[in-house]
CSV table of C-alpha atoms and ligand atoms in Angstrom, one decimal:
chain,number,residue,atom,x,y,z
J,591,MET,CA,9.2,17.3,-21.2
J,592,ALA,CA,10.4,15.5,-18.1
J,593,THR,CA,10.3,11.7,-18.2
J,594,VAL,CA,7.5,9.9,-16.4
J,595,THR,CA,7.9,6.2,-16.0
J,596,ARG,CA,5.9,3.7,-14.1
J,597,PHE,CA,6.4,0.3,-12.6
J,598,ALA,CA,3.1,-1.7,-12.7
J,599,PRO,CA,3.2,-4.9,-10.8
J,600,SER,CA,0.1,-7.0,-10.2
J,601,PRO,CA,-0.1,-7.8,-6.5
J,602,THR,CA,-0.7,-11.5,-7.1
J,603,GLY,CA,2.7,-12.4,-5.5
J,604,THR,CA,5.9,-10.9,-4.3
J,605,LEU,CA,8.4,-9.3,-6.6
J,606,HIS,CA,11.0,-11.6,-8.1
J,607,VAL,CA,14.3,-10.6,-9.5
J,608,GLY,CA,12.9,-9.9,-13.0
J,609,ASN,CA,10.3,-7.5,-11.6
J,610,ILE,CA,12.9,-5.8,-9.5
J,611,ARG,CA,15.1,-5.3,-12.5
J,612,THR,CA,12.2,-3.7,-14.4
J,613,ALA,CA,11.4,-1.5,-11.4
J,614,LEU,CA,15.0,-0.4,-11.2
J,615,HIS,CA,15.3,0.4,-14.9
J,616,ASN,CA,12.2,2.6,-14.7
J,617,TRP,CA,13.6,4.3,-11.6
J,618,LEU,CA,16.9,4.9,-13.3
J,619,LEU,CA,15.2,6.2,-16.5
J,620,ALA,CA,13.1,8.6,-14.5
J,621,ARG,CA,16.0,9.9,-12.5
J,622,LYS,CA,18.1,10.3,-15.6
J,623,GLY,CA,15.3,12.3,-17.3
J,624,GLY,CA,14.9,14.4,-14.2
J,625,GLY,CA,11.3,13.1,-14.0
J,626,ARG,CA,9.0,11.0,-12.0
J,627,PHE,CA,8.9,7.3,-11.2
J,628,LEU,CA,5.4,6.0,-10.4
J,629,LEU,CA,4.1,2.9,-8.8
J,630,ARG,CA,0.9,1.6,-10.3
J,631,ILE,CA,-0.7,-1.4,-8.5
J,632,ASP,CA,-2.4,-3.4,-11.2
J,633,ASP,CA,-5.1,-4.9,-9.0
J,634,THR,CA,-8.0,-5.2,-11.4
J,635,ASP,CA,-8.0,-9.0,-10.8
J,636,ALA,CA,-9.8,-8.9,-7.5
J,637,ALA,CA,-9.7,-12.6,-6.9
J,638,ARG,CA,-6.0,-12.9,-7.2
J,639,SER,CA,-4.8,-9.6,-5.8
J,640,ARG,CA,-3.9,-9.4,-2.2
J,641,GLU,CA,-3.3,-6.5,0.2
J,642,ASP,CA,-0.3,-8.2,1.9
J,643,TYR,CA,1.4,-8.4,-1.6
J,644,VAL,CA,0.7,-4.7,-2.1
J,645,GLU,CA,2.5,-4.0,1.2
J,646,ALA,CA,5.3,-6.4,0.4
J,647,ILE,CA,5.9,-4.6,-3.0
J,648,ARG,CA,6.1,-1.2,-1.2
J,649,ALA,CA,8.5,-2.6,1.4
J,650,ASP,CA,10.7,-4.2,-1.2
J,651,LEU,CA,10.9,-1.0,-3.3
J,652,ALA,CA,11.8,0.9,-0.1
J,653,TRP,CA,14.5,-1.6,0.8
J,654,LEU,CA,15.9,-1.3,-2.7
J,655,GLY,CA,15.9,2.5,-2.4
J,656,LEU,CA,13.5,2.8,-5.3
J,657,ALA,CA,10.9,5.0,-3.6
J,658,PRO,CA,8.1,6.0,-6.0
J,659,ASP,CA,7.2,9.6,-6.6
J,660,GLY,CA,3.6,8.6,-6.6
J,661,GLU,CA,1.3,5.6,-6.3
J,662,GLU,CA,-2.0,4.7,-8.0
J,663,ARG,CA,-4.2,1.7,-7.7
J,664,GLN,CA,-6.2,0.4,-10.6
J,665,SER,CA,-9.0,-0.8,-8.3
J,666,ALA,CA,-9.6,2.8,-7.3
J,667,ARG,CA,-9.8,4.1,-10.8
J,668,THR,CA,-12.7,2.1,-12.3
J,669,ALA,CA,-14.8,5.3,-12.7
J,670,LEU,CA,-12.2,6.6,-15.1
J,671,TYR,CA,-12.1,3.3,-17.0
J,672,GLU,CA,-15.9,3.4,-17.4
J,673,ARG,CA,-15.8,6.9,-18.8
J,674,GLU,CA,-13.1,6.2,-21.3
J,675,PHE,CA,-14.7,2.9,-22.2
J,676,ALA,CA,-18.0,4.7,-22.9
J,677,ARG,CA,-16.1,7.0,-25.4
J,678,LEU,CA,-14.7,3.9,-27.2
J,679,VAL,CA,-18.2,2.4,-27.3
J,680,ALA,CA,-19.6,5.6,-28.8
J,681,ALA,CA,-16.8,5.7,-31.3
J,682,GLY,CA,-17.4,2.1,-32.3
J,683,ARG,CA,-13.9,1.0,-31.2
J,684,VAL,CA,-15.1,-1.7,-28.8
J,685,TYR,CA,-17.7,-4.2,-29.7
J,686,ARG,CA,-19.8,-6.9,-28.0
J,687,CYS,CA,-19.0,-10.6,-28.5
J,688,TYR,CA,-20.5,-13.8,-27.1
J,689,GLU,CA,-18.3,-16.7,-28.2
J,690,THR,CA,-17.4,-19.1,-25.5
J,691,ALA,CA,-13.9,-20.4,-25.0
J,692,GLN,CA,-14.8,-23.7,-26.7
J,693,GLU,CA,-16.3,-21.9,-29.7
J,694,LEU,CA,-13.2,-19.8,-30.1
J,695,GLU,CA,-11.0,-22.9,-29.8
J,696,LEU,CA,-13.0,-24.7,-32.5
J,697,LYS,CA,-12.7,-21.7,-34.8
J,698,ARG,CA,-8.9,-21.7,-34.3
J,699,LYS,CA,-8.7,-25.3,-35.2
J,700,ILE,CA,-10.6,-24.8,-38.4
J,701,GLN,CA,-8.5,-21.8,-39.4
J,702,LEU,CA,-5.3,-23.7,-38.6
J,703,GLY,CA,-6.6,-26.7,-40.6
J,704,ARG,CA,-7.1,-24.4,-43.6
J,705,GLY,CA,-3.7,-22.9,-43.2
J,706,LEU,CA,-5.1,-19.5,-42.1
J,707,PRO,CA,-3.8,-17.4,-39.2
J,708,PRO,CA,-5.8,-18.3,-36.0
J,709,ILE,CA,-7.2,-14.8,-35.4
J,710,TYR,CA,-10.6,-13.8,-34.3
J,711,ASP,CA,-12.9,-13.7,-37.3
J,712,ARG,CA,-14.9,-10.7,-36.1
J,713,ALA,CA,-18.2,-12.7,-36.5
J,714,ALA,CA,-19.7,-10.6,-33.7
J,715,LEU,CA,-19.4,-7.4,-35.7
J,716,ALA,CA,-22.2,-8.7,-37.9
J,717,LEU,CA,-24.6,-8.8,-35.1
J,718,GLY,CA,-27.4,-6.2,-35.2
J,719,GLU,CA,-29.0,-4.4,-32.3
J,720,ALA,CA,-31.9,-6.9,-32.3
J,721,ASP,CA,-29.4,-9.8,-31.9
J,722,HIS,CA,-27.9,-8.1,-28.9
J,723,GLU,CA,-31.3,-7.5,-27.4
J,724,ALA,CA,-32.3,-11.1,-27.9
J,725,ARG,CA,-29.2,-12.3,-26.2
J,726,ALA,CA,-29.7,-9.9,-23.3
J,727,ALA,CA,-33.2,-11.1,-23.0
J,728,ALA,CA,-31.9,-14.6,-22.8
J,729,GLY,CA,-29.6,-13.5,-19.9
J,730,GLU,CA,-26.4,-13.5,-22.0
J,731,GLN,CA,-23.8,-10.9,-21.1
J,732,PRO,CA,-21.3,-9.8,-23.8
J,733,HIS,CA,-17.5,-9.6,-23.4
J,734,TRP,CA,-15.9,-6.7,-25.3
J,735,ARG,CA,-13.2,-6.6,-27.9
J,736,PHE,CA,-11.2,-3.6,-29.1
J,737,LEU,CA,-11.6,-3.1,-32.8
J,738,LEU,CA,-8.1,-2.8,-34.3
J,739,ASP,CA,-7.8,-0.4,-37.2
J,740,ARG,CA,-6.6,-2.8,-39.9
J,741,ALA,CA,-5.9,-0.1,-42.4
J,742,THR,CA,-3.2,1.5,-40.3
J,743,PRO,CA,0.1,-0.4,-39.8
J,744,ILE,CA,1.4,-0.4,-36.3
J,745,GLU,CA,4.8,1.0,-35.9
J,746,TRP,CA,7.0,2.3,-33.1
J,747,ASP,CA,10.6,2.9,-32.6
J,748,ASP,CA,11.5,0.7,-29.6
J,749,GLY,CA,14.1,2.2,-27.3
J,750,ILE,CA,15.8,-1.2,-27.1
J,751,ARG,CA,14.5,-3.3,-30.1
J,752,GLY,CA,14.6,-0.6,-32.7
J,753,PRO,CA,11.9,0.0,-35.3
J,754,GLN,CA,8.9,-2.4,-34.9
J,755,HIS,CA,6.2,-3.1,-37.4
J,756,PHE,CA,3.0,-5.1,-36.8
J,757,ASP,CA,0.3,-5.9,-39.3
J,758,PRO,CA,-3.0,-5.4,-37.5
J,759,GLY,CA,-4.6,-7.6,-40.1
J,760,ALA,CA,-2.7,-10.5,-38.6
J,761,MET,CA,-3.8,-9.8,-35.1
J,762,SER,CA,-6.9,-10.7,-33.1
J,763,ASP,CA,-9.0,-7.9,-31.8
J,764,PRO,CA,-8.1,-8.1,-28.1
J,765,VAL,CA,-10.7,-8.8,-25.4
J,766,VAL,CA,-10.6,-5.8,-23.1
J,767,ARG,CA,-13.5,-6.5,-20.8
J,768,ARG,CA,-15.1,-9.7,-19.5
J,769,ALA,CA,-18.7,-10.6,-19.5
J,770,ASP,CA,-18.9,-10.0,-15.8
J,771,GLY,CA,-17.8,-6.4,-16.4
J,772,SER,CA,-14.2,-6.9,-15.1
J,773,TRP,CA,-11.3,-5.4,-16.9
J,774,LEU,CA,-8.4,-7.2,-18.6
J,775,TYR,CA,-5.0,-5.7,-18.2
J,776,MET,CA,-4.7,-4.1,-21.7
J,777,LEU,CA,-7.1,-1.1,-21.7
J,778,PRO,CA,-6.9,0.2,-18.1
J,779,SER,CA,-3.1,0.2,-18.5
J,780,VAL,CA,-3.4,2.5,-21.6
J,781,ILE,CA,-6.0,4.7,-19.9
J,782,ASP,CA,-3.7,5.0,-16.9
J,783,ASP,CA,-0.6,5.7,-18.9
J,784,VAL,CA,-2.5,8.6,-20.6
J,785,ALA,CA,-4.0,9.9,-17.3
J,786,MET,CA,-0.8,9.6,-15.4
J,787,GLY,CA,1.2,11.4,-18.1
J,788,VAL,CA,3.6,8.4,-18.6
J,789,THR,CA,6.1,9.4,-21.3
J,790,GLN,CA,8.1,6.2,-21.3
J,791,VAL,CA,6.9,2.6,-21.0
J,792,LEU,CA,9.8,0.3,-20.2
J,793,ARG,CA,8.9,-3.4,-19.6
J,794,GLY,CA,9.8,-6.9,-20.5
J,795,GLU,CA,9.7,-8.1,-24.1
J,796,ASP,CA,6.9,-10.5,-23.2
J,797,HIS,CA,4.7,-7.4,-23.6
J,798,VAL,CA,5.7,-6.6,-27.2
J,799,SER,CA,2.6,-8.0,-28.7
J,800,ASN,CA,0.5,-6.2,-26.1
J,801,THR,CA,2.2,-3.0,-27.1
J,802,ALA,CA,1.2,-3.6,-30.7
J,803,ALA,CA,-2.5,-3.5,-29.8
J,804,GLN,CA,-2.0,-0.8,-27.1
J,805,VAL,CA,-0.5,1.6,-29.6
J,806,GLN,CA,-3.8,1.7,-31.4
J,807,MET,CA,-5.7,2.1,-28.1
J,808,PHE,CA,-3.7,5.2,-27.3
J,809,THR,CA,-4.7,6.6,-30.7
J,810,ALA,CA,-8.3,5.6,-30.2
J,811,LEU,CA,-8.4,7.5,-27.0
J,812,GLY,CA,-7.0,10.6,-28.8
J,813,ALA,CA,-3.6,10.3,-27.1
J,814,GLU,CA,-0.1,10.2,-28.4
J,815,PRO,CA,1.5,6.8,-27.5
J,816,PRO,CA,4.4,7.1,-25.1
J,817,ALA,CA,7.9,5.9,-26.1
J,818,PHE,CA,8.2,2.2,-25.6
J,819,ALA,CA,11.2,0.0,-24.8
J,820,HIS,CA,11.1,-3.7,-24.2
J,821,GLU,CA,14.0,-5.4,-22.5
J,822,ALA,CA,15.1,-8.9,-23.0
J,823,LEU,CA,14.1,-11.2,-20.2
J,824,LEU,CA,16.3,-12.4,-17.4
J,825,VAL,CA,17.4,-16.0,-17.5
J,826,GLY,CA,19.4,-18.1,-15.0
J,827,SER,CA,23.1,-18.5,-15.4
J,828,GLU,CA,22.6,-21.8,-17.1
J,829,GLY,CA,20.8,-19.8,-19.8
J,830,LYS,CA,17.3,-21.1,-19.2
J,831,LEU,CA,14.3,-19.3,-17.9
J,832,SER,CA,14.7,-20.8,-14.5
J,833,LYS,CA,12.1,-21.5,-11.9
J,834,ARG,CA,14.5,-20.3,-9.3
J,835,LEU,CA,14.5,-16.8,-10.6
J,836,GLY,CA,10.7,-16.7,-10.2
J,837,SER,CA,11.1,-17.3,-6.4
J,838,LEU,CA,14.2,-15.2,-5.8
J,839,GLY,CA,13.0,-11.9,-4.3
J,840,VAL,CA,14.1,-9.3,-1.7
J,841,SER,CA,13.5,-11.6,1.3
J,842,ALA,CA,15.7,-14.3,-0.2
J,843,PHE,CA,18.4,-11.8,-1.0
J,844,ARG,CA,18.2,-10.3,2.5
J,845,GLU,CA,18.6,-13.7,4.1
J,846,GLN,CA,21.7,-14.3,2.0
J,847,GLY,CA,23.2,-11.0,3.3
J,848,ILE,CA,22.9,-9.3,-0.1
J,849,GLU,CA,23.0,-5.5,0.2
J,850,PRO,CA,20.5,-3.6,-2.0
J,851,GLU,CA,23.4,-1.7,-3.5
J,852,ALA,CA,24.9,-4.9,-4.8
J,853,LEU,CA,21.6,-6.1,-6.4
J,854,VAL,CA,21.1,-2.6,-7.9
J,855,ALA,CA,24.6,-2.4,-9.3
J,856,LEU,CA,24.2,-5.8,-10.9
J,857,LEU,CA,20.7,-5.4,-12.3
J,858,ALA,CA,21.4,-1.9,-13.6
J,859,ARG,CA,23.8,-3.2,-16.1
J,860,LEU,CA,23.1,-6.9,-16.6
J,861,GLY,CA,22.2,-7.4,-20.3
J,862,THR,CA,23.8,-4.2,-21.4
J,863,SER,CA,27.0,-3.5,-23.1
J,864,GLN,CA,28.2,-1.7,-20.0
J,865,ALA,CA,30.5,-3.5,-17.6
J,866,VAL,CA,28.9,-4.7,-14.3
J,867,GLU,CA,30.9,-2.9,-11.7
J,868,ALA,CA,30.8,-2.5,-7.9
J,869,ILE,CA,29.2,0.9,-8.1
J,870,ALA,CA,27.7,1.9,-4.7
J,871,ASP,CA,26.9,5.4,-5.9
J,872,ARG,CA,23.4,5.7,-7.4
J,873,GLY,CA,24.3,8.9,-9.1
J,874,GLU,CA,26.9,7.1,-11.1
J,875,LEU,CA,24.4,4.5,-12.2
J,876,VAL,CA,21.8,7.1,-13.1
J,877,ALA,CA,24.3,9.1,-15.1
J,878,SER,CA,25.5,6.1,-17.1
J,879,PHE,CA,22.1,4.5,-17.6
J,880,ASP,CA,21.4,4.2,-21.3
J,881,LEU,CA,18.7,2.3,-23.1
J,882,ALA,CA,20.8,2.2,-26.2
J,883,ALA,CA,23.3,0.0,-24.3
J,884,PHE,CA,20.7,-2.8,-23.8
J,885,GLY,CA,21.2,-5.9,-25.9
J,886,ARG,CA,18.5,-8.1,-27.4
J,887,ALA,CA,19.9,-11.3,-26.0
J,888,PRO,CA,18.5,-12.6,-22.7
J,889,ALA,CA,20.3,-11.2,-19.6
J,890,ARG,CA,21.9,-13.9,-17.5
J,891,PHE,CA,21.5,-13.6,-13.8
J,892,ASP,CA,24.3,-15.4,-12.0
J,893,GLU,CA,24.0,-15.6,-8.2
J,894,ALA,CA,27.7,-16.2,-7.8
J,895,GLU,CA,28.3,-12.9,-9.6
J,896,LEU,CA,25.9,-11.2,-7.2
J,897,HIS,CA,27.8,-12.5,-4.2
J,898,ARG,CA,31.1,-11.3,-5.6
J,899,LEU,CA,29.7,-7.9,-6.3
J,900,ASN,CA,28.1,-7.9,-2.8
J,901,ALA,CA,31.5,-8.3,-1.2
J,902,GLN,CA,33.1,-5.7,-3.4
J,903,ILE,CA,30.3,-3.2,-2.6
J,904,ILE,CA,30.6,-3.9,1.1
J,905,HIS,CA,34.3,-3.1,1.0
J,906,LYS,CA,33.4,0.3,-0.3
J,907,LEU,CA,30.4,1.3,1.7
J,908,PRO,CA,31.0,4.2,4.0
J,909,PHE,CA,30.2,3.9,7.7
J,910,ASP,CA,27.1,6.1,7.6
J,911,ARG,CA,25.4,3.9,5.0
J,912,VAL,CA,25.8,0.8,7.2
J,913,ALA,CA,25.8,2.1,10.7
J,914,HIS,CA,22.2,0.9,11.3
J,915,LEU,CA,23.2,-2.7,10.5
J,916,LEU,CA,26.2,-2.8,12.8
J,917,PRO,CA,26.5,-3.8,16.4
J,918,ALA,CA,26.4,-1.0,18.9
J,919,GLY,CA,29.8,0.5,19.7
J,920,MET,CA,31.2,-0.1,16.2
J,921,ASP,CA,32.5,3.2,14.8
J,922,THR,CA,34.0,4.4,11.6
J,923,ALA,CA,37.5,3.1,12.4
J,924,ALA,CA,36.1,-0.3,13.4
J,925,TRP,CA,34.0,-0.5,10.2
J,926,GLU,CA,36.9,0.5,8.0
J,927,ALA,CA,39.2,-2.1,9.7
J,928,ILE,CA,36.7,-4.9,9.4
J,929,ARG,CA,34.9,-4.3,6.1
J,930,PRO,CA,37.7,-5.7,3.8
J,931,ASN,CA,37.0,-9.1,5.4
J,932,LEU,CA,33.3,-9.2,4.9
J,933,ALA,CA,31.3,-11.1,2.3
J,934,GLN,CA,28.1,-10.0,4.2
J,935,ILE,CA,27.6,-7.1,6.6
J,936,GLY,CA,26.1,-9.6,9.1
J,937,GLU,CA,29.6,-11.0,9.6
J,938,ALA,CA,30.8,-7.7,11.0
J,939,ALA,CA,29.3,-8.7,14.3
J,940,ASP,CA,31.7,-11.7,14.5
J,941,TRP,CA,34.7,-9.5,13.9
J,942,TRP,CA,33.4,-7.0,16.4
J,943,ARG,CA,33.3,-9.7,19.0
J,944,VAL,CA,36.9,-10.4,18.1
J,945,VAL,CA,37.7,-6.8,18.9
J,946,THR,CA,35.7,-6.6,22.2
J,947,GLY,CA,36.6,-10.1,23.3
J,948,PRO,CA,36.8,-12.5,24.9
J,949,VAL,CA,38.7,-14.5,22.3
J,950,ALA,CA,39.6,-18.1,22.6
J,951,ALA,CA,43.3,-18.6,21.7
J,952,PRO,CA,44.6,-22.1,21.1
J,953,GLU,CA,47.0,-23.8,23.5
J,954,PHE,CA,50.5,-22.6,22.6
J,955,ASP,CA,53.7,-24.6,23.0
J,956,GLU,CA,56.4,-23.5,25.5
J,957,ASP,CA,58.5,-21.9,22.8
J,958,THR,CA,55.6,-19.8,21.6
J,959,LYS,CA,54.6,-18.9,25.2
J,960,GLU,CA,58.1,-17.5,25.6
J,961,TYR,CA,57.7,-15.5,22.4
J,962,LEU,CA,54.3,-14.1,23.5
J,963,LYS,CA,55.8,-13.1,26.8
J,964,LYS,CA,58.4,-11.0,24.9
J,965,ALA,CA,55.6,-9.7,22.8
J,966,ARG,CA,53.7,-8.6,25.8
J,967,MET,CA,56.7,-6.7,27.2
J,968,ALA,CA,57.3,-5.0,23.9
J,969,ALA,CA,53.6,-4.1,23.6
J,970,GLU,CA,53.7,-2.5,26.9
J,971,ARG,CA,56.4,-0.1,25.7
J,972,LEU,CA,54.5,1.1,22.6
J,973,TYR,CA,53.3,4.6,22.2
J,974,TRP,CA,49.7,3.7,22.8
J,975,HIS,CA,48.6,7.2,23.7
J,976,ASP,CA,49.9,9.1,20.7
J,977,PRO,CA,47.0,9.3,18.3
J,978,ASP,CA,49.3,9.8,15.3
J,979,LEU,CA,51.0,6.5,16.0
J,980,GLN,CA,47.9,4.3,16.4
J,981,SER,CA,48.1,2.8,12.9
J,982,GLY,CA,51.8,2.1,13.3
J,983,LEU,CA,51.5,0.1,16.6
J,984,TRP,CA,51.4,-3.3,14.9
J,985,SER,CA,54.4,-2.6,12.7
J,986,MET,CA,56.4,-1.2,15.6
J,987,LEU,CA,55.6,-4.3,17.7
J,988,THR,CA,56.5,-6.7,15.0
J,989,SER,CA,59.7,-5.0,14.0
J,990,ILE,CA,60.8,-4.9,17.7
J,991,LEU,CA,60.1,-8.6,17.9
J,992,LYS,CA,61.8,-9.4,14.7
J,993,THR,CA,65.0,-7.8,16.0
J,994,GLU,CA,64.7,-9.3,19.4
J,995,THR,CA,63.9,-12.9,18.5
J,996,GLY,CA,65.1,-13.3,14.9
J,997,ARG,CA,61.7,-14.6,13.9
J,998,LYS,CA,60.2,-13.7,10.6
J,999,GLY,CA,57.2,-14.3,8.4
J,1000,LYS,CA,54.6,-16.7,9.7
J,1001,GLU,CA,56.6,-17.5,12.8
J,1002,LEU,CA,56.6,-13.8,13.7
J,1003,PHE,CA,53.0,-12.9,12.9
J,1004,LEU,CA,50.8,-16.0,13.4
J,1005,PRO,CA,51.2,-16.5,17.1
J,1006,LEU,CA,50.4,-12.8,17.7
J,1007,ARG,CA,47.4,-13.0,15.5
J,1008,LEU,CA,46.2,-16.1,17.2
J,1009,ALA,CA,46.7,-14.7,20.7
J,1010,LEU,CA,45.1,-11.4,19.8
J,1011,THR,CA,42.1,-12.6,17.7
J,1012,GLY,CA,41.9,-16.4,18.3
J,1013,ARG,CA,41.9,-16.8,14.5
J,1014,GLU,CA,44.4,-17.5,11.8
J,1015,HIS,CA,43.1,-15.0,9.3
J,1016,GLY,CA,41.2,-11.7,9.6
J,1017,PRO,CA,41.4,-8.0,9.2
J,1018,ASP,CA,44.6,-6.1,9.0
J,1019,MET,CA,46.2,-6.3,12.4
J,1020,GLY,CA,47.5,-2.7,12.0
J,1021,ALA,CA,43.8,-1.6,12.0
J,1022,LEU,CA,42.7,-4.1,14.7
J,1023,MET,CA,45.3,-3.4,17.3
J,1024,PRO,CA,44.2,0.1,18.3
J,1025,LEU,CA,40.6,-1.0,18.3
J,1026,ILE,CA,41.3,-3.9,20.7
J,1027,GLY,CA,43.2,-1.3,22.9
J,1028,ARG,CA,46.2,-1.5,25.1
J,1029,GLU,CA,44.8,-3.3,28.2
J,1030,GLU,CA,43.1,-5.9,26.2
J,1031,VAL,CA,46.1,-6.5,23.9
J,1032,LEU,CA,48.3,-7.0,27.0
J,1033,ALA,CA,45.8,-9.3,28.6
J,1034,ARG,CA,45.5,-11.4,25.5
J,1035,LEU,CA,49.2,-11.7,25.0
J,1036,ALA,CA,49.5,-12.7,28.7
V,1581,LIG,N1,0.7,-5.5,-14.6
V,1581,LIG,C1,1.4,-5.8,-15.8
V,1581,LIG,C2,2.4,-6.8,-15.5
V,1581,LIG,O1,2.7,-7.2,-14.4
V,1581,LIG,C3,2.0,-4.5,-16.2
V,1581,LIG,C4,2.7,-4.5,-17.5
V,1581,LIG,C5,3.1,-3.1,-17.9
V,1581,LIG,O2,4.1,-2.6,-17.5
V,1581,LIG,O3,2.3,-2.5,-18.6
V,1581,LIG,O4,2.9,-7.4,-16.4
């Protein structure tokens, strides 16, 4: 059976780095299993869901290269939820309750005072049909709870956490539907996972207790629960759940010049026993993706590490992957000459201006001016037109000048670099010289 995974964000905000990580892992898992990665927009909360967030989520996934193989929206699936809900009503697996939040709070306090677990006491189960009618007549609407099967222990073999056991006797029957008829997250998610053929639910460990209840919901709906895996949460480099992580999303990364491949390479392996490496090839990340490598400890997200990885990735990216981000005129040779100097692709434009000119060289002293005059004469005599010698022009020039002037090291190289680029550091001159071209090299030396 091919793997079917889903990423199920609520469109109540933009994706942050933790969501992105979950999306990526679901994508990797689906690709590894030769299956499908689905996007499910969890927009049952009409008041908090927004269309611009839905669009932002799609755009972010596209930027990350995590295109879903299908998309569903919960708000369009309520007819299905009604049908499934009716089955649960008929089977007695959901029941009507009327307690207010204050009443529940009071019950909890009393239970805690007596040293009892603060779980719902199922008082509403004792209500008869006449009671419900009386409440309805009084204009009271019920909310609905899912009746946990307390006789059947809840167990699953978690893909990351290993064997899990929960005692349903120690859990509250979860509320699945509000008095106004709106849905809480738990049940529609299960109904959708069944209907969408999801085989693998991979999400954050903040959902473990939801899973415990949801396992029984699958069974109550006559379905086999999917495989579950819960990953440890992402924390900031200082080891705390940081506020910053909650606001770091695709737009912030783009502004910082982070390439999607860098973010993907980092998040694919952060929190696993596999080394984080500058892997720009998705296929390699897919092939090595392994839930068994995930640890239980929180994964530490370090922005400095992301920037380092970003530079390493950029130094490897082939021209065709970045061509659309480069200034017009830059070709493969220019990209390959310039990329080792980049921390961000945006900086390529600066170096390209160094190639195309004009460059501002500093004021040289008389001695250096003499030297550059010699350099110009030597440069004139180089084999500029032989394509095989292009990469050797710089070393030819400098070896001629070394012999002619006796200069070496910094004295030999720096005035040339300054005259040709206006800068003390930069890409390999051997690669830059043919890009700058004969006329311009001669003009700059002059
Ligand atoms: N909408 C839920 C969330 O954002 C989905 C959780 C799940 O993956 O089932 O947490």
